[in-house]
Amino acid sequence: MPEVLFPLDSNRKFRDQEKIGHNRWHPDVPPVATVRPGQSFRVHCREWFDGEIHNDDSAQDVRDAPLSIVHALSGPFAVQGAEPGDLLVVDILDVGPIPQEDSGPLAGQGWGYTGIFARENGGGFLTDYFPDAYKAIWDFTGQRATSRHVPGVSFTGMIHPGLMGTAPSAELLAKWNAREGALRATDPDRVPPLSLPPLPQDALLGSLSGGDFERAAAEAARTAPPRENGGNQDIKNLTKGSRVFYPVYVPGANLSVGDLHFSQGDGEITFCGAIEMGGFVDLHVDLIKGGMSTYGVTENAIFLPGNTAPQYCRWLAFSGISVSTDGEQRYLDSTLAYQRACLHAIDYLTRFGYQPEQAYLILGAAPIEGRFSGVVDIPNSCATVYLPTEIFDFDVRPSTGGPARVDAGPGAPRAAN
Ligand code: ZN
């Protein structure tokens, strides 16, 4: 086992650990450790809400989820010799749930969760159709996930970090704040918001304190969006065996990681949409000096996906086009087309006895594939979503005999408004 450079004590909150991570992006967050190119190391990760979501049958915790504390990120790790302009090569050697025998109170200890965020607290891809908070708890048996809140389905986890990236330079951070602020200014009262401004409340910036903390917290970027540095890309294919090439913007690169997922569908559509968990990740780092200009990777990471994902090979696919549910024609709107494909799949699954919310949770958590299938055929783009048929305990395909009825149980817990 590689040396643990970022240990976490399961009995303490993220900000009370021996080494303190961070939940905002800022170039001044001090590294927790320095590693050499060629070195492997282990990092413990807390799930993104630091233990605020519980293994129970209520969704009140998802409704009230404290978005100001996310994401609990482990790091940063400085890499010796890394300079702006280099590419940081990160191998995901291994990644898994919290290595403990007994299931415990923290997500990752034998269980994880998927939430549908309420429109007033985060929202999601289909928030216009699903404005209330729901939750599903998933139990892990080896590599498999099942849920008492979503019967009739089980699948092999595609374990991956939802969030990994390098620190921004001061210049890059200023660029993020300017462009995201300009977008927000176009509709400042929108719910959910168009973007999230810096938020000193609950900011955690490693060991920064005093005036340095105050100044940095006022401008540090929230961790929700993916950006040039990688960040919250939520790419389900970043599994064990993946190699990612990140642009380096600050001396040392300052790599951070967190938001581990046991599984996720393409798009992470419920926002709290993967199976969220805490765990460990083993990383190996190296450098390609000057690699940003050599390969043209100056903005946004490139990667070689791992090849250890579950190999589902039979699919039932749903298509959608860029026409709204009200019948409004939009021009090549692939996001709308993907929404329509997902709504199509959700409606289909209700024919087998699922609540719409259970179907939505399946699409967020299971290893579904999403594609922009056509983007040029004016005026309609076409998007598709692929459900692996093997994850269902029953035959989910259309047949002349009509849909089988799954015993969907009492359903996913919903939070009162
Ligand atoms: Zn996540």
Tab-separated table of C-alpha atoms and ligand atoms in Angstrom:
chain	number	residue	atom	x	y	z
A	1	MET	CA	0.000	0.000	0.000
A	2	PRO	CA	1.389	3.436	-0.879
A	3	GLU	CA	2.135	5.822	1.967
A	4	VAL	CA	-0.951	7.658	3.234
A	5	LEU	CA	-0.183	11.342	2.739
A	6	PHE	CA	-3.649	12.571	3.630
A	7	PRO	CA	-5.220	10.505	6.423
A	8	LEU	CA	-8.770	11.054	7.643
A	9	ASP	CA	-10.126	10.074	11.046
A	10	SER	CA	-13.731	8.886	10.568
A	11	ASN	CA	-14.683	10.236	14.004
A	12	ARG	CA	-13.757	13.842	13.256
A	13	LYS	CA	-15.175	16.494	10.959
A	14	PHE	CA	-13.157	17.435	7.895
A	15	ARG	CA	-11.968	20.733	9.390
A	16	ASP	CA	-10.760	19.031	12.606
A	17	GLN	CA	-8.371	16.560	10.983
A	18	GLU	CA	-4.611	16.252	11.432
A	19	LYS	CA	-4.142	17.604	7.912
A	20	ILE	CA	-6.768	20.075	6.768
A	21	GLY	CA	-8.060	20.057	3.217
A	22	HIS	CA	-10.043	22.742	1.447
A	23	ASN	CA	-13.443	23.421	-0.137
A	24	ARG	CA	-12.642	26.359	-2.430
A	25	TRP	CA	-10.102	26.911	-5.242
A	26	HIS	CA	-7.391	29.472	-4.542
A	27	PRO	CA	-3.682	29.613	-5.472
A	28	ASP	CA	-2.702	30.414	-1.863
A	29	VAL	CA	-4.092	27.232	-0.277
A	30	PRO	CA	-0.893	25.736	1.206
A	31	PRO	CA	0.074	22.207	0.091
A	32	VAL	CA	-0.426	19.484	2.715
A	33	ALA	CA	2.520	17.494	1.320
A	34	THR	CA	5.122	17.540	-1.434
A	35	VAL	CA	5.610	14.531	-3.717
A	36	ARG	CA	8.241	13.678	-6.329
A	37	PRO	CA	7.525	12.922	-9.965
A	38	GLY	CA	7.306	9.127	-10.083
A	39	GLN	CA	5.899	8.815	-6.583
A	40	SER	CA	2.758	6.878	-5.609
A	41	PHE	CA	0.708	7.874	-2.585
A	42	ARG	CA	-2.630	7.218	-0.912
A	43	VAL	CA	-5.202	9.881	-0.144
A	44	HIS	CA	-8.297	9.495	2.020
A	45	CYS	CA	-11.373	11.388	0.828
A	46	ARG	CA	-14.461	12.429	2.746
A	47	GLU	CA	-17.755	12.332	0.857
A	48	TRP	CA	-18.656	15.767	-0.436
A	49	PHE	CA	-21.013	16.764	2.415
A	50	ASP	CA	-18.653	15.692	5.221
A	51	GLY	CA	-21.114	13.312	6.896
A	52	GLU	CA	-24.236	15.498	6.783
A	53	ILE	CA	-26.225	12.906	4.786
A	54	HIS	CA	-27.369	9.904	6.798
A	55	ASN	CA	-28.212	6.260	6.155
A	56	ASP	CA	-31.914	6.564	6.980
A	57	ASP	CA	-35.333	6.780	5.315
A	58	SER	CA	-35.783	10.554	5.331
A	59	ALA	CA	-34.753	13.093	2.694
A	60	GLN	CA	-34.759	16.086	5.044
A	61	ASP	CA	-30.938	16.050	5.070
A	62	VAL	CA	-30.829	16.280	1.273
A	63	ARG	CA	-33.428	19.067	1.295
A	64	ASP	CA	-31.301	21.010	3.813
A	65	ALA	CA	-27.883	19.952	2.489
A	66	PRO	CA	-25.342	22.672	3.417
A	67	LEU	CA	-24.018	23.630	-0.024
A	68	SER	CA	-21.634	26.153	1.570
A	69	ILE	CA	-19.372	23.327	2.850
A	70	VAL	CA	-18.810	21.484	-0.429
A	71	HIS	CA	-16.681	19.938	-1.786
A	72	ALA	CA	-14.495	18.483	0.955
A	73	LEU	CA	-11.238	18.208	-1.034
A	74	SER	CA	-8.088	16.342	0.014
A	75	GLY	CA	-4.852	18.173	-0.725
A	76	PRO	CA	-3.359	20.099	-2.319
A	77	PHE	CA	-0.282	17.991	-3.096
A	78	ALA	CA	2.685	19.914	-4.482
A	79	VAL	CA	4.757	18.115	-7.104
A	80	GLN	CA	8.491	18.808	-7.016
A	81	GLY	CA	9.677	20.655	-10.102
A	82	ALA	CA	6.227	21.379	-11.534
A	83	GLU	CA	6.056	24.777	-13.216
A	84	PRO	CA	3.289	26.652	-15.026
A	85	GLY	CA	3.185	25.348	-18.606
A	86	ASP	CA	3.887	21.724	-17.630
A	87	LEU	CA	1.389	18.910	-17.858
A	88	LEU	CA	0.780	16.994	-14.650
A	89	VAL	CA	0.316	13.290	-15.380
A	90	VAL	CA	-1.931	11.647	-12.782
A	91	ASP	CA	-2.502	7.894	-12.738
A	92	ILE	CA	-5.437	6.574	-10.718
A	93	LEU	CA	-3.839	3.367	-9.429
A	94	ASP	CA	-6.734	2.355	-7.237
A	95	VAL	CA	-9.879	3.896	-5.785
A	96	GLY	CA	-12.472	2.468	-3.419
A	97	PRO	CA	-14.756	2.949	-0.414
A	98	ILE	CA	-13.479	3.533	3.105
A	99	PRO	CA	-11.388	0.438	3.874
A	100	GLN	CA	-13.198	-0.615	7.048
A	101	GLU	CA	-14.895	-3.899	7.825
A	102	ASP	CA	-17.992	-2.661	9.587
A	103	SER	CA	-20.533	-0.381	8.056
A	104	GLY	CA	-20.587	2.911	9.926
A	105	PRO	CA	-22.208	6.307	9.958
A	106	LEU	CA	-20.159	7.793	7.085
A	107	ALA	CA	-21.063	7.306	3.439
A	108	GLY	CA	-18.458	4.932	2.022
A	109	GLN	CA	-18.597	2.539	4.994
A	110	GLY	CA	-20.609	-0.079	3.151
A	111	TRP	CA	-23.142	2.366	1.759
A	112	GLY	CA	-23.566	5.548	-0.278
A	113	TYR	CA	-26.367	7.891	-1.307
A	114	THR	CA	-27.968	9.582	-4.288
A	115	GLY	CA	-30.051	12.705	-3.795
A	116	ILE	CA	-32.447	14.729	-5.892
A	117	PHE	CA	-31.835	18.299	-4.790
A	118	ALA	CA	-34.808	20.581	-4.221
A	119	ARG	CA	-35.094	23.446	-6.679
A	120	GLU	CA	-34.499	25.931	-3.807
A	121	ASN	CA	-31.321	24.150	-2.718
A	122	GLY	CA	-29.213	23.286	-5.739
A	123	GLY	CA	-31.754	21.982	-8.234
A	124	GLY	CA	-30.739	19.519	-10.931
A	125	PHE	CA	-30.910	18.740	-14.615
A	126	LEU	CA	-34.692	18.085	-14.500
A	127	THR	CA	-35.575	20.419	-11.620
A	128	ASP	CA	-38.574	21.844	-13.518
A	129	TYR	CA	-40.130	18.388	-13.353
A	130	PHE	CA	-38.678	17.268	-9.991
A	131	PRO	CA	-38.669	20.334	-7.704
A	132	ASP	CA	-38.633	18.431	-4.360
A	133	ALA	CA	-35.879	16.630	-2.464
A	134	TYR	CA	-35.588	12.832	-2.553
A	135	LYS	CA	-32.928	10.376	-1.449
A	136	ALA	CA	-31.887	6.805	-2.109
A	137	ILE	CA	-29.435	4.848	0.044
A	138	TRP	CA	-27.332	2.273	-1.816
A	139	ASP	CA	-25.720	-0.695	-0.086
A	140	PHE	CA	-22.397	-2.065	-1.331
A	141	THR	CA	-21.794	-5.798	-1.505
A	142	GLY	CA	-18.333	-6.147	-2.968
A	143	GLN	CA	-18.568	-4.284	-6.244
A	144	ARG	CA	-22.377	-4.319	-6.420
A	145	ALA	CA	-24.839	-1.636	-5.431
A	146	THR	CA	-28.463	-2.240	-4.429
A	147	SER	CA	-31.019	0.047	-2.786
A	148	ARG	CA	-33.965	-0.573	-0.477
A	149	HIS	CA	-35.380	2.642	-1.961
A	150	VAL	CA	-35.104	1.461	-5.577
A	151	PRO	CA	-35.891	-2.280	-5.751
A	152	GLY	CA	-35.476	-4.365	-8.874
A	153	VAL	CA	-32.120	-2.977	-9.928
A	154	SER	CA	-28.490	-3.755	-9.096
A	155	PHE	CA	-25.247	-2.949	-10.849
A	156	THR	CA	-21.482	-3.062	-10.648
A	157	GLY	CA	-19.858	0.140	-9.437
A	158	MET	CA	-17.709	2.304	-11.733
A	159	ILE	CA	-15.764	3.835	-8.870
A	160	HIS	CA	-14.156	7.173	-9.690
A	161	PRO	CA	-13.298	10.577	-8.237
A	162	GLY	CA	-15.917	13.137	-9.292
A	163	LEU	CA	-13.483	15.958	-8.681
A	164	MET	CA	-9.748	16.269	-9.239
A	165	GLY	CA	-7.678	19.182	-10.465
A	166	THR	CA	-4.767	21.557	-10.135
A	167	ALA	CA	-4.780	24.947	-8.430
A	168	PRO	CA	-5.594	28.028	-10.523
A	169	SER	CA	-3.153	30.908	-10.811
A	170	ALA	CA	-4.303	34.268	-9.438
A	171	GLU	CA	-4.852	35.392	-13.032
A	172	LEU	CA	-6.963	32.347	-13.887
A	173	LEU	CA	-9.002	32.698	-10.693
A	174	ALA	CA	-9.732	36.338	-11.564
A	175	LYS	CA	-10.860	35.237	-15.028
A	176	TRP	CA	-13.269	32.676	-13.509
A	177	ASN	CA	-14.742	35.209	-11.105
A	178	ALA	CA	-15.197	37.795	-13.868
A	179	ARG	CA	-16.923	35.536	-16.385
A	180	GLU	CA	-19.108	33.683	-13.868
A	181	GLY	CA	-20.088	36.984	-12.234
A	182	ALA	CA	-21.060	38.434	-15.619
A	183	LEU	CA	-23.287	35.436	-16.295
A	184	ARG	CA	-24.929	35.729	-12.865
A	185	ALA	CA	-25.573	39.435	-13.454
A	186	THR	CA	-27.818	38.600	-16.413
A	187	ASP	CA	-30.404	37.100	-14.011
A	188	PRO	CA	-29.238	37.654	-10.428
A	189	ASP	CA	-32.407	36.379	-8.739
A	190	ARG	CA	-32.705	33.116	-10.627
A	191	VAL	CA	-33.447	29.957	-8.606
A	192	PRO	CA	-31.331	27.894	-8.855
A	193	PRO	CA	-28.614	30.499	-9.548
A	194	LEU	CA	-26.750	30.726	-12.860
A	195	SER	CA	-23.420	30.443	-11.017
A	196	LEU	CA	-22.129	30.582	-7.450
A	197	PRO	CA	-20.189	33.609	-6.176
A	198	PRO	CA	-17.256	33.296	-3.739
A	199	LEU	CA	-18.643	32.571	-0.264
A	200	PRO	CA	-16.454	33.169	2.811
A	201	GLN	CA	-19.039	31.424	5.038
A	202	ASP	CA	-17.816	27.872	5.759
A	203	ALA	CA	-14.797	28.347	3.476
A	204	LEU	CA	-11.936	26.004	4.319
A	205	LEU	CA	-8.545	26.884	2.863
A	206	GLY	CA	-6.206	24.376	4.462
A	207	SER	CA	-3.924	25.945	7.049
A	208	LEU	CA	-4.520	29.529	5.891
A	209	SER	CA	-5.628	31.754	8.765
A	210	GLY	CA	-5.992	35.359	9.847
A	211	GLY	CA	-5.772	38.096	7.249
A	212	ASP	CA	-4.474	35.706	4.571
A	213	PHE	CA	-7.566	33.566	5.040
A	214	GLU	CA	-9.961	36.536	4.962
A	215	ARG	CA	-8.496	37.890	1.761
A	216	ALA	CA	-8.399	34.510	-0.004
A	217	ALA	CA	-11.862	33.424	1.188
A	218	ALA	CA	-13.400	36.559	-0.338
A	219	GLU	CA	-12.188	35.618	-3.818
A	220	ALA	CA	-11.753	31.815	-3.739
A	221	ALA	CA	-13.827	29.983	-6.339
A	222	ARG	CA	-16.576	27.540	-5.466
A	223	THR	CA	-15.913	23.936	-6.427
A	224	ALA	CA	-19.193	23.088	-8.180
A	225	PRO	CA	-18.244	23.679	-11.831
A	226	PRO	CA	-15.593	21.965	-13.908
A	227	ARG	CA	-13.077	24.489	-15.198
A	228	GLU	CA	-9.745	24.690	-17.042
A	229	ASN	CA	-7.998	23.017	-14.092
A	230	GLY	CA	-10.230	19.944	-14.249
A	231	GLY	CA	-12.255	20.264	-11.065
A	232	ASN	CA	-15.742	18.846	-10.700
A	233	GLN	CA	-15.884	17.166	-14.085
A	234	ASP	CA	-17.946	14.204	-12.829
A	235	ILE	CA	-16.646	11.942	-15.577
A	236	LYS	CA	-17.753	8.430	-14.665
A	237	ASN	CA	-14.991	6.925	-16.823
A	238	LEU	CA	-12.161	8.201	-14.596
A	239	THR	CA	-11.954	4.739	-13.059
A	240	LYS	CA	-9.006	2.763	-11.756
A	241	GLY	CA	-6.350	2.646	-14.472
A	242	SER	CA	-7.115	6.100	-15.857
A	243	ARG	CA	-4.334	8.560	-16.680
A	244	VAL	CA	-5.222	12.252	-16.646
A	245	PHE	CA	-3.122	15.129	-18.021
A	246	TYR	CA	-3.808	18.370	-16.166
A	247	PRO	CA	-2.538	21.829	-17.102
A	248	VAL	CA	-0.222	23.301	-14.439
A	249	TYR	CA	-0.906	26.933	-13.508
A	250	VAL	CA	1.089	27.403	-10.285
A	251	PRO	CA	4.551	26.267	-9.127
A	252	GLY	CA	4.096	22.759	-7.667
A	253	ALA	CA	0.832	22.220	-9.616
A	254	ASN	CA	-1.033	21.732	-6.282
A	255	LEU	CA	-3.244	18.754	-7.076
A	256	SER	CA	-6.424	18.109	-5.078
A	257	VAL	CA	-8.993	15.301	-5.200
A	258	GLY	CA	-12.351	14.375	-3.661
A	259	ASP	CA	-16.046	13.695	-4.271
A	260	LEU	CA	-15.643	9.942	-4.749
A	261	HIS	CA	-18.491	8.120	-6.477
A	262	PHE	CA	-19.284	4.393	-6.265
A	263	SER	CA	-21.146	4.772	-9.558
A	264	GLN	CA	-22.697	7.454	-11.742
A	265	GLY	CA	-24.680	7.855	-14.929
A	266	ASP	CA	-23.477	10.206	-17.675
A	267	GLY	CA	-24.473	13.741	-16.763
A	268	GLU	CA	-24.844	13.078	-12.999
A	269	ILE	CA	-28.307	14.411	-13.723
A	270	THR	CA	-29.807	14.752	-10.234
A	271	PHE	CA	-26.802	16.973	-9.239
A	272	CYS	CA	-26.338	14.912	-6.041
A	273	GLY	CA	-26.578	12.349	-8.707
A	274	ALA	CA	-23.864	9.804	-8.349
A	275	ILE	CA	-23.621	7.307	-5.510
A	276	GLU	CA	-21.711	9.597	-3.170
A	277	MET	CA	-19.213	8.066	-0.791
A	278	GLY	CA	-15.982	8.583	1.090
A	279	GLY	CA	-12.985	6.353	0.498
A	280	PHE	CA	-9.396	6.253	-0.670
A	281	VAL	CA	-7.585	6.902	-3.913
A	282	ASP	CA	-4.038	5.823	-4.793
A	283	LEU	CA	-2.330	8.235	-7.182
A	284	HIS	CA	0.937	8.276	-9.112
A	285	VAL	CA	2.203	11.559	-10.511
A	286	ASP	CA	4.658	12.559	-13.189
A	287	LEU	CA	5.423	15.617	-15.307
A	288	ILE	CA	5.678	16.451	-18.989
A	289	LYS	CA	7.799	19.578	-18.945
A	290	GLY	CA	6.335	22.273	-21.166
A	291	GLY	CA	3.565	19.854	-22.132
A	292	MET	CA	0.786	22.425	-22.193
A	293	SER	CA	2.091	24.076	-25.368
A	294	THR	CA	3.565	20.873	-26.853
A	295	TYR	CA	0.165	19.187	-26.855
A	296	GLY	CA	-2.080	22.239	-26.895
A	297	VAL	CA	-3.554	21.317	-23.520
A	298	THR	CA	-3.672	24.863	-22.189
A	299	GLU	CA	-7.318	24.764	-21.151
A	300	ASN	CA	-9.067	21.632	-19.899
A	301	ALA	CA	-7.551	18.249	-19.126
A	302	ILE	CA	-7.260	15.279	-21.460
A	303	PHE	CA	-7.257	11.690	-20.245
A	304	LEU	CA	-6.895	8.024	-21.019
A	305	PRO	CA	-9.910	6.286	-19.436
A	306	GLY	CA	-9.382	3.174	-17.350
A	307	ASN	CA	-10.416	-0.189	-18.754
A	308	THR	CA	-11.746	-1.770	-15.571
A	309	ALA	CA	-15.303	-0.492	-15.875
A	310	PRO	CA	-18.161	-3.023	-15.837
A	311	GLN	CA	-18.635	-4.354	-19.345
A	312	TYR	CA	-22.332	-4.008	-20.056
A	313	CYS	CA	-23.090	-4.838	-23.652
A	314	ARG	CA	-26.907	-4.878	-23.977
A	315	TRP	CA	-28.696	-1.565	-23.915
A	316	LEU	CA	-32.143	-0.045	-24.219
A	317	ALA	CA	-31.713	3.474	-25.601
A	318	PHE	CA	-34.035	6.474	-25.569
A	319	SER	CA	-33.813	9.434	-27.891
A	320	GLY	CA	-34.835	13.054	-27.470
A	321	ILE	CA	-34.874	16.124	-29.708
A	322	SER	CA	-34.596	19.849	-29.086
A	323	VAL	CA	-38.318	20.518	-28.722
A	324	SER	CA	-39.553	21.471	-25.251
A	325	THR	CA	-42.317	19.585	-23.436
A	326	ASP	CA	-44.516	22.610	-24.260
A	327	GLY	CA	-43.863	22.049	-27.953
A	328	GLU	CA	-41.485	24.975	-28.428
A	329	GLN	CA	-38.976	24.479	-31.235
A	330	ARG	CA	-35.380	25.292	-30.209
A	331	TYR	CA	-32.360	25.455	-32.470
A	332	LEU	CA	-29.867	22.606	-31.994
A	333	ASP	CA	-30.208	22.703	-28.197
A	334	SER	CA	-28.428	19.492	-27.190
A	335	THR	CA	-28.977	20.052	-23.485
A	336	LEU	CA	-32.720	20.137	-24.079
A	337	ALA	CA	-32.462	17.082	-26.313
A	338	TYR	CA	-30.659	15.174	-23.528
A	339	GLN	CA	-33.328	16.289	-21.044
A	340	ARG	CA	-36.020	14.958	-23.351
A	341	ALA	CA	-34.160	11.657	-23.753
A	342	CYS	CA	-33.894	11.319	-19.954
A	343	LEU	CA	-37.568	12.239	-19.446
A	344	HIS	CA	-38.422	9.668	-22.094
A	345	ALA	CA	-36.507	6.961	-20.199
A	346	ILE	CA	-38.061	7.980	-16.864
A	347	ASP	CA	-41.585	7.830	-18.271
A	348	TYR	CA	-40.843	4.412	-19.767
A	349	LEU	CA	-39.655	3.000	-16.429
A	350	THR	CA	-42.843	4.158	-14.673
A	351	ARG	CA	-44.723	1.714	-16.938
A	352	PHE	CA	-43.044	-1.073	-14.915
A	353	GLY	CA	-44.242	0.298	-11.571
A	354	TYR	CA	-41.501	2.745	-10.571
A	355	GLN	CA	-42.222	6.185	-9.158
A	356	PRO	CA	-40.829	8.852	-11.527
A	357	GLU	CA	-38.353	9.814	-8.785
A	358	GLN	CA	-37.082	6.238	-8.501
A	359	ALA	CA	-36.488	6.199	-12.242
A	360	TYR	CA	-34.707	9.566	-12.053
A	361	LEU	CA	-32.476	8.205	-9.268
A	362	ILE	CA	-31.630	5.144	-11.399
A	363	LEU	CA	-30.510	7.407	-14.247
A	364	GLY	CA	-28.338	9.438	-11.870
A	365	ALA	CA	-26.696	6.496	-10.128
A	366	ALA	CA	-26.475	3.583	-12.585
A	367	PRO	CA	-23.813	3.433	-15.332
A	368	ILE	CA	-26.062	4.792	-18.077
A	369	GLU	CA	-24.416	6.211	-21.192
A	370	GLY	CA	-25.391	9.607	-22.589
A	371	ARG	CA	-24.536	10.817	-26.091
A	372	PHE	CA	-25.041	13.814	-28.295
A	373	SER	CA	-25.959	11.720	-31.303
A	374	GLY	CA	-26.708	14.447	-33.857
A	375	VAL	CA	-25.847	18.132	-33.605
A	376	VAL	CA	-26.135	19.376	-37.206
A	377	ASP	CA	-29.572	18.456	-38.491
A	378	ILE	CA	-31.335	21.803	-38.219
A	379	PRO	CA	-33.355	22.616	-36.242
A	380	ASN	CA	-33.234	19.512	-34.049
A	381	SER	CA	-30.257	18.079	-32.283
A	382	CYS	CA	-30.677	14.483	-31.152
A	383	ALA	CA	-29.457	13.142	-27.834
A	384	THR	CA	-29.640	9.563	-26.588
A	385	VAL	CA	-29.445	7.843	-23.236
A	386	TYR	CA	-28.553	4.151	-22.986
A	387	LEU	CA	-29.727	1.965	-20.097
A	388	PRO	CA	-27.885	-1.337	-19.590
A	389	THR	CA	-30.678	-3.927	-19.648
A	390	GLU	CA	-28.721	-6.319	-17.383
A	391	ILE	CA	-29.009	-4.040	-14.340
A	392	PHE	CA	-32.728	-4.800	-14.024
A	393	ASP	CA	-34.009	-7.936	-12.248
A	394	PHE	CA	-36.814	-8.129	-14.826
A	395	ASP	CA	-37.021	-7.901	-18.608
A	396	VAL	CA	-37.090	-4.162	-19.261
A	397	ARG	CA	-37.470	-4.474	-23.039
A	398	PRO	CA	-40.754	-3.841	-24.844
A	399	SER	CA	-42.617	-7.017	-25.720
A	400	THR	CA	-46.021	-8.048	-26.982
A	401	GLY	CA	-46.859	-9.320	-23.486
A	402	GLY	CA	-46.650	-5.832	-21.969
A	403	PRO	CA	-44.396	-4.561	-19.181
A	404	ALA	CA	-43.567	-6.771	-16.201
A	405	ARG	CA	-44.536	-5.176	-12.879
A	406	VAL	CA	-41.680	-4.600	-10.478
A	407	ASP	CA	-42.471	-4.396	-6.772
A	408	ALA	CA	-41.185	-0.862	-6.370
A	409	GLY	CA	-41.789	-0.857	-2.609
A	410	PRO	CA	-42.736	2.288	-0.696
A	411	GLY	CA	-40.488	4.344	-2.982
A	412	ALA	CA	-37.729	6.841	-2.420
A	413	PRO	CA	-38.123	9.072	0.648
A	414	ARG	CA	-39.315	12.591	-0.178
A	415	ALA	CA	-38.624	15.604	1.997
A	416	ALA	CA	-41.523	17.778	3.112
A	417	ASN	CA	-41.297	21.345	1.836
B	1	ZN	ZN	-20.288	13.770	-6.222
